[in-house]
Amino acid sequence: MQMTFANKFVAVLTAGLLLVGCKPPVKSSDTTQQAEPLIIALDWVPNTNHTGLYVALDQGYFAKQGFEAKIVQPSEDSSSTLVSSGRADLGVYFQPNMVKRLNKGEPITAVAAIAQHNSVGLMSLKSLGATSPKDLHGKRYSTWEDPVDDATVASIVGAPLNPVPGESTDATSALRLGQFDYLLAYYSWDGIHSELKGVDTNFFYLKDADPVFDYYAPVLIANSDELTKNPEKYKKALSAIKDGYLYAAKNPEKSADILLKHAPETNKELAHASQKYMSAQYLDEKGDWGRFDYDRWDRFFDWVYAQGLVKKPFMPQAGVTNDYLPAEQK
């Protein structure tokens, strides 16, 4: 998928919310009680960032925790808007996009890291001849005109940028058609997609250019007020989701099949190749899922302030917590 960082890459697939992977109402372990609704908003169409969510749905992990879970795709509103307005309990989002939201005082908090390291980078055709990010300076850059994204790219390739505003849902085809020279993309989707299509590209990871760009993307966010009001709900939900991602980490083939079962429109070959890569990205060195390194989180927000992208520095651990995650893996 081309770079999105939240609502920039949301596909307008329906006029309202498209419910994905829904199941009939289930009973909790207490058969006298109806299962509690749990709505999870994606950032984009279903892909391997989301596999653990679909596994948790498919394998009954949500039902075991007493939830009737629905995974939804936003059509116009981003996942952060759905979460901050109380229309979704959890949402898939990205640390860089939280800058604007937190700066506006929106009540969102990152409660789990879906992947432990950032697989975002700059992708160009190999025929362009770039051997390092600096070689992209002056080349045409596909932009969504997000200040944080653009400042990140300028920091790596050098200012000023040569921006080409616009949207492309197939980065490889857009590069081949000459719509632009390079773009921000996820290796886990666009990078792998280009390889499967036999297109030679160069991919420069942001985190390799500067460790400060090993920010968290994607993450799960929740409404800050709701976290305070009902902490047990979110602890149970994250327990189910963690089980889903642990399964996906250990079973890439089976979990890719589960993703395809719930999102059959997904490219099968790409889903399996991407899942093989992503299954190795979900867990930290201890084999645990979801935990944030607060220092790494803060370093990126400190960089944002140093670039003048916000007027006031963020407080330490702004908009992030590990408090609702299950105990660490032993």
PDB file of C-alpha atoms in Angstrom, residues 63-190:
ATOM      1  CA  ALA A  63     -15.848 -14.151  21.881  1.00  0.00           C
ATOM      2  CA  LYS A  64     -13.825 -15.808  24.641  1.00  0.00           C
ATOM      3  CA  GLN A  65     -13.365 -12.378  26.226  1.00  0.00           C
ATOM      4  CA  GLY A  66     -17.098 -11.691  25.970  1.00  0.00           C
ATOM      5  CA  PHE A  67     -17.138  -9.490  22.869  1.00  0.00           C
ATOM      6  CA  GLU A  68     -19.171  -9.391  19.692  1.00  0.00           C
ATOM      7  CA  ALA A  69     -16.456  -7.790  17.560  1.00  0.00           C
ATOM      8  CA  LYS A  70     -16.858  -5.980  14.256  1.00  0.00           C
ATOM      9  CA  ILE A  71     -14.006  -4.789  12.085  1.00  0.00           C
ATOM     10  CA  VAL A  72     -14.996  -1.773   9.980  1.00  0.00           C
ATOM     11  CA  GLN A  73     -13.465   0.270   7.198  1.00  0.00           C
ATOM     12  CA  PRO A  74     -14.029   4.027   7.395  1.00  0.00           C
ATOM     13  CA  SER A  75     -15.358   5.520   4.184  1.00  0.00           C
ATOM     14  CA  GLU A  76     -14.795   9.217   4.780  1.00  0.00           C
ATOM     15  CA  ASP A  77     -13.870   9.710   8.437  1.00  0.00           C
ATOM     16  CA  SER A  78     -10.479   8.439   9.537  1.00  0.00           C
ATOM     17  CA  SER A  79     -10.112   5.838  12.257  1.00  0.00           C
ATOM     18  CA  SER A  80      -8.980   8.554  14.676  1.00  0.00           C
ATOM     19  CA  THR A  81     -12.192  10.505  14.091  1.00  0.00           C
ATOM     20  CA  LEU A  82     -14.280   7.394  14.729  1.00  0.00           C
ATOM     21  CA  VAL A  83     -12.373   6.655  17.939  1.00  0.00           C
ATOM     22  CA  SER A  84     -12.305  10.209  19.275  1.00  0.00           C
ATOM     23  CA  SER A  85     -16.042  10.609  18.619  1.00  0.00           C
ATOM     24  CA  GLY A  86     -16.884   7.305  20.328  1.00  0.00           C
ATOM     25  CA  ARG A  87     -18.084   5.568  17.152  1.00  0.00           C
ATOM     26  CA  ALA A  88     -15.301   2.969  17.364  1.00  0.00           C
ATOM     27  CA  ASP A  89     -13.623   1.437  20.396  1.00  0.00           C
ATOM     28  CA  LEU A  90     -10.237   0.903  18.758  1.00  0.00           C
ATOM     29  CA  GLY A  91      -8.633   2.111  15.557  1.00  0.00           C
ATOM     30  CA  VAL A  92      -5.567   1.405  13.468  1.00  0.00           C
ATOM     31  CA  TYR A  93      -3.482   4.569  13.217  1.00  0.00           C
ATOM     32  CA  PHE A  94       0.072   5.928  13.003  1.00  0.00           C
ATOM     33  CA  GLN A  95       2.321   7.890  15.337  1.00  0.00           C
ATOM     34  CA  PRO A  96       3.118  10.692  12.846  1.00  0.00           C
ATOM     35  CA  ASN A  97      -0.580  11.382  12.292  1.00  0.00           C
ATOM     36  CA  MET A  98      -1.142  11.638  16.010  1.00  0.00           C
ATOM     37  CA  VAL A  99       0.885  14.877  15.994  1.00  0.00           C
ATOM     38  CA  LYS A 100      -1.960  16.942  14.560  1.00  0.00           C
ATOM     39  CA  ARG A 101      -4.629  15.099  16.524  1.00  0.00           C
ATOM     40  CA  LEU A 102      -2.902  15.454  19.891  1.00  0.00           C
ATOM     41  CA  ASN A 103      -2.014  19.051  19.135  1.00  0.00           C
ATOM     42  CA  LYS A 104      -5.738  19.718  18.658  1.00  0.00           C
ATOM     43  CA  GLY A 105      -6.512  18.039  21.968  1.00  0.00           C
ATOM     44  CA  GLU A 106      -8.338  15.035  20.539  1.00  0.00           C
ATOM     45  CA  PRO A 107      -8.824  12.294  23.160  1.00  0.00           C
ATOM     46  CA  ILE A 108      -6.835   9.478  21.545  1.00  0.00           C
ATOM     47  CA  THR A 109      -4.159   7.266  23.069  1.00  0.00           C
ATOM     48  CA  ALA A 110      -2.002   4.620  21.420  1.00  0.00           C
ATOM     49  CA  VAL A 111      -2.502   1.414  23.416  1.00  0.00           C
ATOM     50  CA  ALA A 112      -0.604  -1.171  21.360  1.00  0.00           C
ATOM     51  CA  ALA A 113       2.137  -1.283  18.741  1.00  0.00           C
ATOM     52  CA  ILE A 114       1.059  -3.548  15.902  1.00  0.00           C
ATOM     53  CA  ALA A 115       4.616  -3.782  14.557  1.00  0.00           C
ATOM     54  CA  GLN A 116       7.775  -3.276  16.558  1.00  0.00           C
ATOM     55  CA  HIS A 117       9.719  -1.393  13.896  1.00  0.00           C
ATOM     56  CA  ASN A 118       8.885   0.993  11.086  1.00  0.00           C
ATOM     57  CA  SER A 119       8.858  -0.570   7.605  1.00  0.00           C
ATOM     58  CA  VAL A 120       8.200   2.755   5.861  1.00  0.00           C
ATOM     59  CA  GLY A 121      10.718   3.941   3.317  1.00  0.00           C
ATOM     60  CA  LEU A 122      11.316   5.800   0.078  1.00  0.00           C
ATOM     61  CA  MET A 123      10.672   3.709  -3.030  1.00  0.00           C
ATOM     62  CA  SER A 124      11.787   4.492  -6.564  1.00  0.00           C
ATOM     63  CA  LEU A 125      12.420   2.577  -9.754  1.00  0.00           C
ATOM     64  CA  LYS A 126      15.943   1.156  -9.908  1.00  0.00           C
ATOM     65  CA  SER A 127      16.271   2.721 -13.347  1.00  0.00           C
ATOM     66  CA  LEU A 128      16.193   6.146 -11.668  1.00  0.00           C
ATOM     67  CA  GLY A 129      19.716   5.384 -10.508  1.00  0.00           C
ATOM     68  CA  ALA A 130      19.432   6.422  -6.854  1.00  0.00           C
ATOM     69  CA  THR A 131      21.941   4.640  -4.623  1.00  0.00           C
ATOM     70  CA  SER A 132      21.065   6.591  -1.467  1.00  0.00           C
ATOM     71  CA  PRO A 133      18.200   8.833  -0.328  1.00  0.00           C
ATOM     72  CA  LYS A 134      20.289  11.923  -1.103  1.00  0.00           C
ATOM     73  CA  ASP A 135      20.205  10.925  -4.777  1.00  0.00           C
ATOM     74  CA  LEU A 136      16.455  11.579  -4.702  1.00  0.00           C
ATOM     75  CA  HIS A 137      16.953  15.285  -4.032  1.00  0.00           C
ATOM     76  CA  GLY A 138      15.220  17.332  -6.712  1.00  0.00           C
ATOM     77  CA  LYS A 139      13.308  14.332  -8.026  1.00  0.00           C
ATOM     78  CA  ARG A 140       9.516  14.359  -8.156  1.00  0.00           C
ATOM     79  CA  TYR A 141       8.083  13.272  -4.800  1.00  0.00           C
ATOM     80  CA  SER A 142       4.531  11.961  -4.452  1.00  0.00           C
ATOM     81  CA  THR A 143       3.020  13.773  -1.480  1.00  0.00           C
ATOM     82  CA  TRP A 144      -0.181  13.851   0.482  1.00  0.00           C
ATOM     83  CA  GLU A 145       0.879  17.307   1.666  1.00  0.00           C
ATOM     84  CA  ASP A 146       1.128  16.261   5.294  1.00  0.00           C
ATOM     85  CA  PRO A 147       3.609  18.551   7.098  1.00  0.00           C
ATOM     86  CA  VAL A 148       5.143  15.784   9.236  1.00  0.00           C
ATOM     87  CA  ASP A 149       5.538  13.394   6.302  1.00  0.00           C
ATOM     88  CA  ASP A 150       7.042  16.079   4.093  1.00  0.00           C
ATOM     89  CA  ALA A 151       9.438  17.270   6.801  1.00  0.00           C
ATOM     90  CA  THR A 152      10.553  13.675   7.329  1.00  0.00           C
ATOM     91  CA  VAL A 153      11.303  13.219   3.631  1.00  0.00           C
ATOM     92  CA  ALA A 154      13.045  16.600   3.370  1.00  0.00           C
ATOM     93  CA  SER A 155      15.233  15.688   6.335  1.00  0.00           C
ATOM     94  CA  ILE A 156      16.408  12.574   4.504  1.00  0.00           C
ATOM     95  CA  VAL A 157      16.680  13.640   0.846  1.00  0.00           C
ATOM     96  CA  GLY A 158      17.352  17.327   1.426  1.00  0.00           C
ATOM     97  CA  ALA A 159      15.214  20.434   1.051  1.00  0.00           C
ATOM     98  CA  PRO A 160      13.502  21.749  -0.910  1.00  0.00           C
ATOM     99  CA  LEU A 161      11.293  18.929  -2.102  1.00  0.00           C
ATOM    100  CA  ASN A 162       9.869  18.721  -5.608  1.00  0.00           C
ATOM    101  CA  PRO A 163       6.341  17.684  -4.659  1.00  0.00           C
ATOM    102  CA  VAL A 164       3.709  16.079  -6.867  1.00  0.00           C
ATOM    103  CA  PRO A 165       0.398  16.136  -4.955  1.00  0.00           C
ATOM    104  CA  GLY A 166      -1.983  13.294  -5.629  1.00  0.00           C
ATOM    105  CA  GLU A 167      -3.168   9.792  -4.909  1.00  0.00           C
ATOM    106  CA  SER A 168      -2.191   6.388  -6.210  1.00  0.00           C
ATOM    107  CA  THR A 169      -3.469   3.088  -4.864  1.00  0.00           C
ATOM    108  CA  ASP A 170      -0.865   1.112  -6.821  1.00  0.00           C
ATOM    109  CA  ALA A 171       2.568   2.593  -6.196  1.00  0.00           C
ATOM    110  CA  THR A 172       4.408   0.267  -8.559  1.00  0.00           C
ATOM    111  CA  SER A 173       2.159   1.048 -11.521  1.00  0.00           C
ATOM    112  CA  ALA A 174       2.299   4.780 -10.786  1.00  0.00           C
ATOM    113  CA  LEU A 175       6.105   4.697 -10.767  1.00  0.00           C
ATOM    114  CA  ARG A 176       6.188   2.788 -14.048  1.00  0.00           C
ATOM    115  CA  LEU A 177       3.766   5.278 -15.616  1.00  0.00           C
ATOM    116  CA  GLY A 178       6.060   8.135 -14.578  1.00  0.00           C
ATOM    117  CA  GLN A 179       3.509   9.894 -12.394  1.00  0.00           C
ATOM    118  CA  PHE A 180       6.318  10.695  -9.941  1.00  0.00           C
ATOM    119  CA  ASP A 181       9.872   9.521  -9.179  1.00  0.00           C
ATOM    120  CA  TYR A 182       9.581   8.340  -5.594  1.00  0.00           C
ATOM    121  CA  LEU A 183       7.162   8.081  -2.714  1.00  0.00           C
ATOM    122  CA  LEU A 184       6.756   7.070   0.912  1.00  0.00           C
ATOM    123  CA  ALA A 185       5.660   3.441   1.003  1.00  0.00           C
ATOM    124  CA  TYR A 186       5.540   0.353   3.195  1.00  0.00           C
ATOM    125  CA  TYR A 187       7.989  -2.336   2.217  1.00  0.00           C
ATOM    126  CA  SER A 188       5.564  -4.853   3.733  1.00  0.00           C
ATOM    127  CA  TRP A 189       3.050  -4.088   0.985  1.00  0.00           C
ATOM    128  CA  ASP A 190       4.298  -1.886  -1.866  1.00  0.00           C
TER     129      ASP A 190
END
